[in-house]
mmCIF file of C-alpha atoms in Angstrom:
data_model
loop_
_atom_site.group_PDB
_atom_site.id
_atom_site.type_symbol
_atom_site.label_atom_id
_atom_site.label_comp_id
_atom_site.label_asym_id
_atom_site.label_seq_id
_atom_site.Cartn_x
_atom_site.Cartn_y
_atom_site.Cartn_z
ATOM 1 C CA MET A 1 -0.030 0.004 0.054
ATOM 2 C CA VAL A 2 1.312 3.404 -0.941
ATOM 3 C CA ASP A 3 2.153 5.795 1.977
ATOM 4 C CA ILE A 4 0.139 8.720 0.662
ATOM 5 C CA GLU A 5 1.316 11.222 3.241
ATOM 6 C CA LYS A 6 5.000 10.471 2.450
ATOM 7 C CA LEU A 7 4.249 10.605 -1.245
ATOM 8 C CA ILE A 8 2.749 14.098 -0.951
ATOM 9 C CA GLU A 9 5.790 15.255 1.108
ATOM 10 C CA ASP A 10 8.253 13.903 -1.495
ATOM 11 C CA SER A 11 6.320 15.237 -4.511
ATOM 12 C CA TYR A 12 4.952 18.599 -3.344
ATOM 13 C CA ASN A 13 6.618 21.814 -4.408
ATOM 14 C CA ILE A 14 5.062 24.152 -1.862
ATOM 15 C CA GLU A 15 6.554 27.258 -3.375
ATOM 16 C CA LYS A 16 4.975 26.636 -6.739
ATOM 17 C CA GLY A 17 1.855 24.927 -5.460
ATOM 18 C CA GLU A 18 2.586 21.835 -7.641
ATOM 19 C CA LEU A 19 1.991 18.278 -6.710
ATOM 20 C CA ASP A 20 3.842 16.057 -9.196
ATOM 21 C CA LEU A 21 2.570 12.473 -9.124
ATOM 22 C CA ARG A 22 3.498 11.402 -12.631
ATOM 23 C CA GLU A 23 4.182 7.688 -13.265
ATOM 24 C CA LYS A 24 3.483 6.530 -9.681
ATOM 25 C CA GLU A 25 1.130 3.687 -10.724
ATOM 26 C CA LEU A 26 -1.683 5.383 -8.774
ATOM 27 C CA GLY A 27 -5.237 4.004 -9.193
ATOM 28 C CA ASP A 28 -8.594 5.005 -7.789
ATOM 29 C CA ASP A 29 -7.934 3.763 -4.259
ATOM 30 C CA GLU A 30 -4.747 5.833 -3.967
ATOM 31 C CA ILE A 31 -6.507 8.905 -5.373
ATOM 32 C CA LYS A 32 -9.358 8.452 -2.778
ATOM 33 C CA GLU A 33 -6.745 8.437 0.028
ATOM 34 C CA LEU A 34 -4.858 11.418 -1.591
ATOM 35 C CA VAL A 35 -7.820 13.733 -1.656
ATOM 36 C CA LYS A 36 -8.514 13.205 2.046
ATOM 37 C CA SER A 37 -5.242 14.755 3.055
ATOM 38 C CA GLU A 38 -5.313 18.353 4.183
ATOM 39 C CA LYS A 39 -1.750 18.721 2.909
ATOM 40 C CA ILE A 40 -3.079 19.285 -0.553
ATOM 41 C CA LYS A 41 -5.456 22.164 0.299
ATOM 42 C CA MET A 42 -3.039 24.655 -1.232
ATOM 43 C CA VAL A 43 -2.200 22.644 -4.340
ATOM 44 C CA THR A 44 -2.885 24.671 -7.510
ATOM 45 C CA ALA A 45 -1.404 22.238 -9.980
ATOM 46 C CA LEU A 46 -1.877 18.489 -9.849
ATOM 47 C CA PHE A 47 0.063 16.270 -12.288
ATOM 48 C CA LEU A 48 -1.200 12.724 -12.677
ATOM 49 C CA GLU A 49 0.092 11.688 -16.056
ATOM 50 C CA PHE A 50 0.767 8.012 -16.839
ATOM 51 C CA ASN A 51 -1.170 6.557 -13.934
ATOM 52 C CA LYS A 52 -4.285 4.271 -13.661
ATOM 53 C CA VAL A 53 -6.815 6.829 -12.585
ATOM 54 C CA GLY A 54 -10.379 5.932 -13.518
ATOM 55 C CA ASP A 55 -13.861 7.376 -12.935
ATOM 56 C CA LYS A 56 -13.956 6.602 -9.240
ATOM 57 C CA GLY A 57 -10.704 8.523 -8.646
ATOM 58 C CA VAL A 58 -12.032 11.498 -10.631
ATOM 59 C CA GLN A 59 -15.240 11.327 -8.675
ATOM 60 C CA ALA A 60 -13.257 11.548 -5.474
ATOM 61 C CA MET A 61 -11.340 14.560 -6.753
ATOM 62 C CA ALA A 62 -14.614 16.200 -7.742
ATOM 63 C CA GLU A 63 -16.101 15.771 -4.249
ATOM 64 C CA SER A 64 -13.027 16.539 -2.171
ATOM 65 C CA PRO A 65 -13.080 19.803 -0.100
ATOM 66 C CA ASN A 66 -9.323 19.891 -0.390
ATOM 67 C CA LEU A 67 -8.981 20.628 -4.119
ATOM 68 C CA LYS A 68 -10.833 23.914 -4.375
ATOM 69 C CA ASN A 69 -7.672 25.838 -5.385
ATOM 70 C CA LEU A 70 -6.773 23.786 -8.466
ATOM 71 C CA THR A 71 -6.044 25.721 -11.620
ATOM 72 C CA VAL A 72 -4.163 22.946 -13.511
ATOM 73 C CA LEU A 73 -5.196 19.264 -13.677
ATOM 74 C CA ASN A 74 -3.195 16.866 -15.879
ATOM 75 C CA LEU A 75 -4.621 13.349 -16.326
ATOM 76 C CA PHE A 76 -2.906 12.522 -19.546
ATOM 77 C CA LYS A 77 -2.899 8.783 -20.281
ATOM 78 C CA ASN A 78 -5.093 7.409 -17.525
ATOM 79 C CA ALA A 79 -8.325 5.450 -17.630
ATOM 80 C CA VAL A 80 -11.025 8.162 -17.375
ATOM 81 C CA THR A 81 -14.258 7.614 -19.239
ATOM 82 C CA ASP A 82 -17.335 9.773 -19.913
ATOM 83 C CA GLU A 83 -18.653 9.128 -16.424
ATOM 84 C CA GLY A 84 -15.630 10.653 -14.817
ATOM 85 C CA VAL A 85 -15.814 13.663 -17.110
ATOM 86 C CA LYS A 86 -19.515 14.086 -16.130
ATOM 87 C CA ALA A 87 -18.551 14.153 -12.479
ATOM 88 C CA MET A 88 -15.847 16.753 -13.167
ATOM 89 C CA SER A 89 -18.225 18.870 -15.245
ATOM 90 C CA VAL A 90 -20.607 19.453 -12.382
ATOM 91 C CA SER A 91 -18.051 19.920 -9.595
ATOM 92 C CA LYS A 92 -17.590 23.296 -8.027
ATOM 93 C CA ASN A 93 -14.037 22.251 -7.208
ATOM 94 C CA PHE A 94 -13.038 23.094 -10.775
ATOM 95 C CA LEU A 95 -14.448 26.615 -10.972
ATOM 96 C CA ASN A 96 -10.875 28.089 -11.155
ATOM 97 C CA LEU A 97 -9.465 25.398 -13.424
ATOM 98 C CA SER A 98 -7.656 27.058 -16.410
ATOM 99 C CA GLU A 99 -5.807 23.968 -17.781
ATOM 100 C CA LEU A 100 -7.370 20.534 -18.119
ATOM 101 C CA ILE A 101 -5.517 17.695 -19.917
ATOM 102 C CA LEU A 102 -7.503 14.513 -20.654
ATOM 103 C CA SER A 103 -5.833 13.268 -23.754
ATOM 104 C CA ASP A 104 -5.244 9.531 -24.158
ATOM 105 C CA ASN A 105 -8.169 8.549 -21.984
ATOM 106 C CA LYS A 106 -11.398 6.781 -22.940
ATOM 107 C CA ILE A 107 -13.599 9.778 -23.554
ATOM 108 C CA THR A 108 -16.212 9.905 -26.382
ATOM 109 C CA ALA A 109 -18.669 12.469 -27.665
ATOM 110 C CA LYS A 110 -20.688 12.040 -24.432
ATOM 111 C CA GLY A 111 -17.814 13.338 -22.380
ATOM 112 C CA ALA A 112 -17.229 16.230 -24.792
ATOM 113 C CA LYS A 113 -20.902 17.180 -24.437
ATOM 114 C CA ALA A 114 -20.630 17.257 -20.669
ATOM 115 C CA ILE A 115 -17.659 19.561 -20.798
ATOM 116 C CA ALA A 116 -19.312 21.743 -23.424
ATOM 117 C CA ALA A 117 -22.369 22.200 -21.231
ATOM 118 C CA SER A 118 -20.477 22.529 -17.898
ATOM 119 C CA GLY A 119 -21.109 25.490 -15.726
ATOM 120 C CA SER A 120 -17.991 24.743 -13.777
ATOM 121 C CA LEU A 121 -15.369 24.638 -16.486
ATOM 122 C CA GLY A 122 -15.923 28.049 -18.038
ATOM 123 C CA SER A 123 -12.522 29.324 -16.826
ATOM 124 C CA LEU A 124 -10.605 26.898 -19.055
ATOM 125 C CA ILE A 125 -7.972 28.371 -21.258
ATOM 126 C CA SER A 126 -6.311 25.131 -22.287
ATOM 127 C CA LEU A 127 -8.129 21.884 -23.036
ATOM 128 C CA TRP A 128 -6.669 18.602 -24.184
ATOM 129 C CA ILE A 129 -9.168 15.767 -24.604
ATOM 130 C CA GLY A 130 -9.417 12.332 -26.200
ATOM 131 C CA ASP A 131 -9.427 9.960 -27.604
ATOM 132 C CA GLY A 132 -12.802 9.007 -29.145
ATOM 133 C CA LEU A 133 -14.713 12.291 -29.619
ATOM 134 C CA GLY A 134 -15.422 12.003 -33.367
ATOM 135 C CA ASP A 135 -17.182 14.678 -35.308
ATOM 136 C CA GLU A 136 -20.080 14.677 -32.927
ATOM 137 C CA GLY A 137 -17.851 15.500 -29.907
ATOM 138 C CA VAL A 138 -15.997 18.236 -31.770
ATOM 139 C CA GLN A 139 -19.308 19.829 -32.789
ATOM 140 C CA ALA A 140 -20.322 19.951 -29.116
ATOM 141 C CA LEU A 141 -17.142 21.775 -28.132
ATOM 142 C CA ALA A 142 -17.541 24.166 -31.080
ATOM 143 C CA GLU A 143 -21.025 25.092 -30.086
ATOM 144 C CA SER A 144 -20.330 25.407 -26.303
ATOM 145 C CA LYS A 145 -21.590 28.561 -24.725
ATOM 146 C CA THR A 146 -19.216 28.253 -21.815
ATOM 147 C CA LEU A 147 -15.856 27.370 -23.452
ATOM 148 C CA THR A 148 -15.349 30.912 -24.706
ATOM 149 C CA ARG A 149 -11.905 31.616 -23.124
ATOM 150 C CA LEU A 150 -9.925 28.750 -24.786
ATOM 151 C CA THR A 151 -6.609 29.769 -26.335
ATOM 152 C CA GLN A 152 -5.273 26.212 -26.647
ATOM 153 C CA LEU A 153 -7.233 23.223 -27.875
ATOM 154 C CA SER A 154 -5.775 19.774 -28.490
ATOM 155 C CA LEU A 155 -7.939 17.244 -30.295
ATOM 156 C CA TYR A 156 -5.294 14.851 -31.556
ATOM 157 C CA ARG A 157 -6.249 11.222 -32.303
ATOM 158 C CA ASN A 158 -10.040 11.616 -31.994
ATOM 159 C CA ASN A 159 -11.321 10.137 -35.259
ATOM 160 C CA ILE A 160 -12.174 13.544 -36.526
ATOM 161 C CA GLY A 161 -13.129 14.042 -40.214
ATOM 162 C CA ASN A 162 -14.249 16.844 -42.421
ATOM 163 C CA ASP A 163 -17.524 17.262 -40.660
ATOM 164 C CA GLY A 164 -15.748 17.942 -37.418
ATOM 165 C CA MET A 165 -13.565 20.544 -39.026
ATOM 166 C CA ILE A 166 -16.534 22.264 -40.619
ATOM 167 C CA ALA A 167 -18.156 22.425 -37.146
ATOM 168 C CA LEU A 168 -15.069 24.038 -35.818
ATOM 169 C CA ALA A 169 -15.084 26.459 -38.594
ATOM 170 C CA LYS A 170 -18.620 27.508 -37.848
ATOM 171 C CA SER A 171 -17.957 28.056 -34.138
ATOM 172 C CA LYS A 172 -18.916 31.464 -32.701
ATOM 173 C CA ASN A 173 -17.177 30.855 -29.399
ATOM 174 C CA LEU A 174 -13.657 29.726 -30.205
ATOM 175 C CA GLY A 175 -12.238 32.883 -31.723
ATOM 176 C CA LYS A 176 -9.580 33.350 -28.975
ATOM 177 C CA LEU A 177 -7.779 30.112 -30.060
ATOM 178 C CA MET A 178 -3.977 30.506 -30.524
ATOM 179 C CA GLU A 179 -2.907 26.860 -30.620
ATOM 180 C CA LEU A 180 -4.918 24.096 -32.339
ATOM 181 C CA ASN A 181 -3.602 20.424 -32.362
ATOM 182 C CA LEU A 182 -5.479 18.179 -34.815
ATOM 183 C CA ASN A 183 -2.796 15.528 -35.316
ATOM 184 C CA TRP A 184 -3.677 11.839 -36.128
ATOM 185 C CA ASN A 185 -7.227 12.371 -37.419
ATOM 186 C CA TYR A 186 -8.989 11.813 -40.729
ATOM 187 C CA ILE A 187 -9.125 15.321 -41.980
ATOM 188 C CA GLU A 188 -8.908 16.036 -45.678
ATOM 189 C CA ALA A 189 -8.799 19.035 -47.960
ATOM 190 C CA GLU A 190 -12.463 19.838 -47.603
ATOM 191 C CA GLY A 191 -12.147 20.210 -43.844
ATOM 192 C CA VAL A 192 -9.037 22.305 -44.093
ATOM 193 C CA GLU A 193 -10.631 24.639 -46.685
ATOM 194 C CA ALA A 194 -13.533 25.265 -44.262
ATOM 195 C CA LEU A 195 -11.198 26.067 -41.410
ATOM 196 C CA ALA A 196 -8.903 28.192 -43.494
ATOM 197 C CA ARG A 197 -11.882 30.465 -44.374
ATOM 198 C CA SER A 198 -13.018 30.732 -40.790
ATOM 199 C CA GLU A 199 -12.553 33.688 -38.342
ATOM 200 C CA VAL A 200 -11.984 30.983 -35.736
ATOM 201 C CA VAL A 201 -8.341 30.676 -36.853
ATOM 202 C CA LYS A 202 -7.586 34.387 -37.109
ATOM 203 C CA ASN A 203 -5.553 34.417 -33.898
ATOM 204 C CA LEU A 204 -3.850 31.060 -34.418
ATOM 205 C CA THR A 205 -0.081 31.121 -33.972
ATOM 206 C CA GLN A 206 0.318 27.339 -33.928
ATOM 207 C CA LEU A 207 -1.475 24.739 -36.106
ATOM 208 C CA THR A 208 -0.544 21.005 -36.232
ATOM 209 C CA LEU A 209 -2.120 18.616 -38.726
ATOM 210 C CA THR A 210 0.291 15.715 -38.631
ATOM 211 C CA TYR A 211 -0.941 12.455 -40.182
ATOM 212 C CA ASN A 212 -3.971 14.001 -41.881
ATOM 213 C CA ALA A 213 -4.228 13.437 -45.710
ATOM 214 C CA ILE A 214 -4.910 17.081 -46.575
ATOM 215 C CA GLY A 215 -2.963 16.844 -49.874
ATOM 216 C CA ASP A 216 -1.923 19.697 -52.170
ATOM 217 C CA ARG A 217 -5.447 21.117 -52.125
ATOM 218 C CA GLY A 218 -5.358 21.415 -48.357
ATOM 219 C CA ALA A 219 -1.890 22.965 -48.306
ATOM 220 C CA LYS A 220 -2.984 25.487 -50.929
ATOM 221 C CA ALA A 221 -6.042 26.370 -48.753
ATOM 222 C CA ILE A 222 -3.689 27.132 -45.886
ATOM 223 C CA ALA A 223 -1.409 29.126 -48.116
ATOM 224 C CA ASP A 224 -4.236 31.183 -49.628
ATOM 225 C CA SER A 225 -5.828 31.864 -46.251
ATOM 226 C CA THR A 226 -5.910 35.459 -45.081
ATOM 227 C CA MET A 227 -7.213 34.192 -41.733
ATOM 228 C CA LEU A 228 -3.990 32.389 -40.979
ATOM 229 C CA LYS A 229 -1.632 35.290 -41.277
ATOM 230 C CA ASN A 230 -0.654 35.069 -37.589
ATOM 231 C CA LEU A 231 0.678 31.508 -37.906
ATOM 232 C CA VAL A 232 4.221 31.148 -36.478
ATOM 233 C CA TYR A 233 4.351 27.384 -36.418
ATOM 234 C CA LEU A 234 2.792 24.979 -38.923
ATOM 235 C CA ASP A 235 3.286 21.152 -38.692
ATOM 236 C CA LEU A 236 2.200 19.199 -41.818
ATOM 237 C CA TYR A 237 4.252 16.063 -41.136
ATOM 238 C CA GLU A 238 3.103 13.158 -43.366
ATOM 239 C CA ALA A 239 0.020 15.008 -44.811
ATOM 240 C CA ASP A 240 0.118 13.681 -48.403
ATOM 241 C CA ILE A 241 1.547 16.868 -49.768
ATOM 242 C CA GLY A 242 3.417 17.010 -53.021
ATOM 243 C CA ASP A 243 5.383 19.694 -55.006
ATOM 244 C CA LYS A 244 2.290 21.831 -55.752
ATOM 245 C CA GLY A 245 1.340 22.069 -52.198
ATOM 246 C CA ALA A 246 4.814 22.714 -50.910
ATOM 247 C CA ARG A 247 5.333 25.430 -53.589
ATOM 248 C CA ALA A 248 2.012 27.048 -52.627
ATOM 249 C CA LEU A 249 3.253 27.281 -49.001
ATOM 250 C CA ALA A 250 6.614 28.537 -49.903
ATOM 251 C CA GLU A 251 5.227 31.243 -52.151
ATOM 252 C CA SER A 252 2.332 32.254 -49.839
ATOM 253 C CA LYS A 253 1.930 35.986 -49.387
ATOM 254 C CA ASN A 254 -0.368 35.409 -46.368
ATOM 255 C CA LEU A 255 1.948 33.277 -44.065
ATOM 256 C CA ILE A 256 4.136 36.279 -43.433
ATOM 257 C CA ASN A 257 4.819 35.460 -39.737
ATOM 258 C CA LEU A 258 5.577 31.771 -40.248
ATOM 259 C CA GLU A 259 8.841 30.833 -38.582
ATOM 260 C CA THR A 260 8.606 27.047 -38.530
ATOM 261 C CA LEU A 261 7.122 24.826 -41.269
ATOM 262 C CA ILE A 262 7.340 21.030 -40.950
ATOM 263 C CA LEU A 263 6.880 19.093 -44.187
ATOM 264 C CA ILE A 264 8.790 15.879 -43.364
ATOM 265 C CA HIS A 265 7.529 12.574 -44.777
ATOM 266 C CA ASN A 266 5.592 14.105 -47.707
ATOM 267 C CA ASP A 267 6.103 13.482 -51.435
ATOM 268 C CA ILE A 268 8.141 16.592 -52.152
ATOM 269 C CA THR A 269 11.076 16.607 -54.516
ATOM 270 C CA GLU A 270 14.427 18.193 -53.798
ATOM 271 C CA GLU A 271 13.855 20.674 -56.608
ATOM 272 C CA VAL A 272 11.034 22.343 -54.659
#
């Protein structure tokens, strides 16, 4: 059995308010004990990446009177499902949460809908979520009336297609986004064209579309976009781009602030 009090002592940076419990093989039982400790009352950032935390552990966090000061919660690569997300979405413990990382969990469109409708998560600036949202889940986030402060949104590996991109493009509430991660999805040129025309991306400085077959047509849509003029970083690793797409990006008169362009593993000749 893990000595929770000693674990807290060894992992708590009091000066920064950070409790770093990454890769500690913690499950729901350990989390239940953790949240009972008064030593965590002043914790503002809780890092739980690469553990075994499931819905019961999240429920315990949502109900604990000792976690009301959290601003950052990282649950990357755990075992959280939609039920855990629902508990989180109605908890008053997370009213001050600005960063929530739930990527590489077992969250579907139902979980995305819970977050989108949450009255407790409206302070979020950064949201990472996955990995089974699909187009339906993305649409829920795009139409959310509460997620209006987001500047960073990571939706990698969520089975998102063109319909999801079109939903994002139509969003009236995500115009503050500065970083958008769409890696490892099923987005094609049609979806990129919709996004490139949208005011949603007008403040983007970073866009990643790794492992999406956007092709030359998608690359040209990005190059021709007047909405993407603030891009500083663009990652199109293995995106089915050829010489035409690469040339369009290189000659773009819109991507004037671009500093980093990644085109590795595409079908581009040395001549271009």
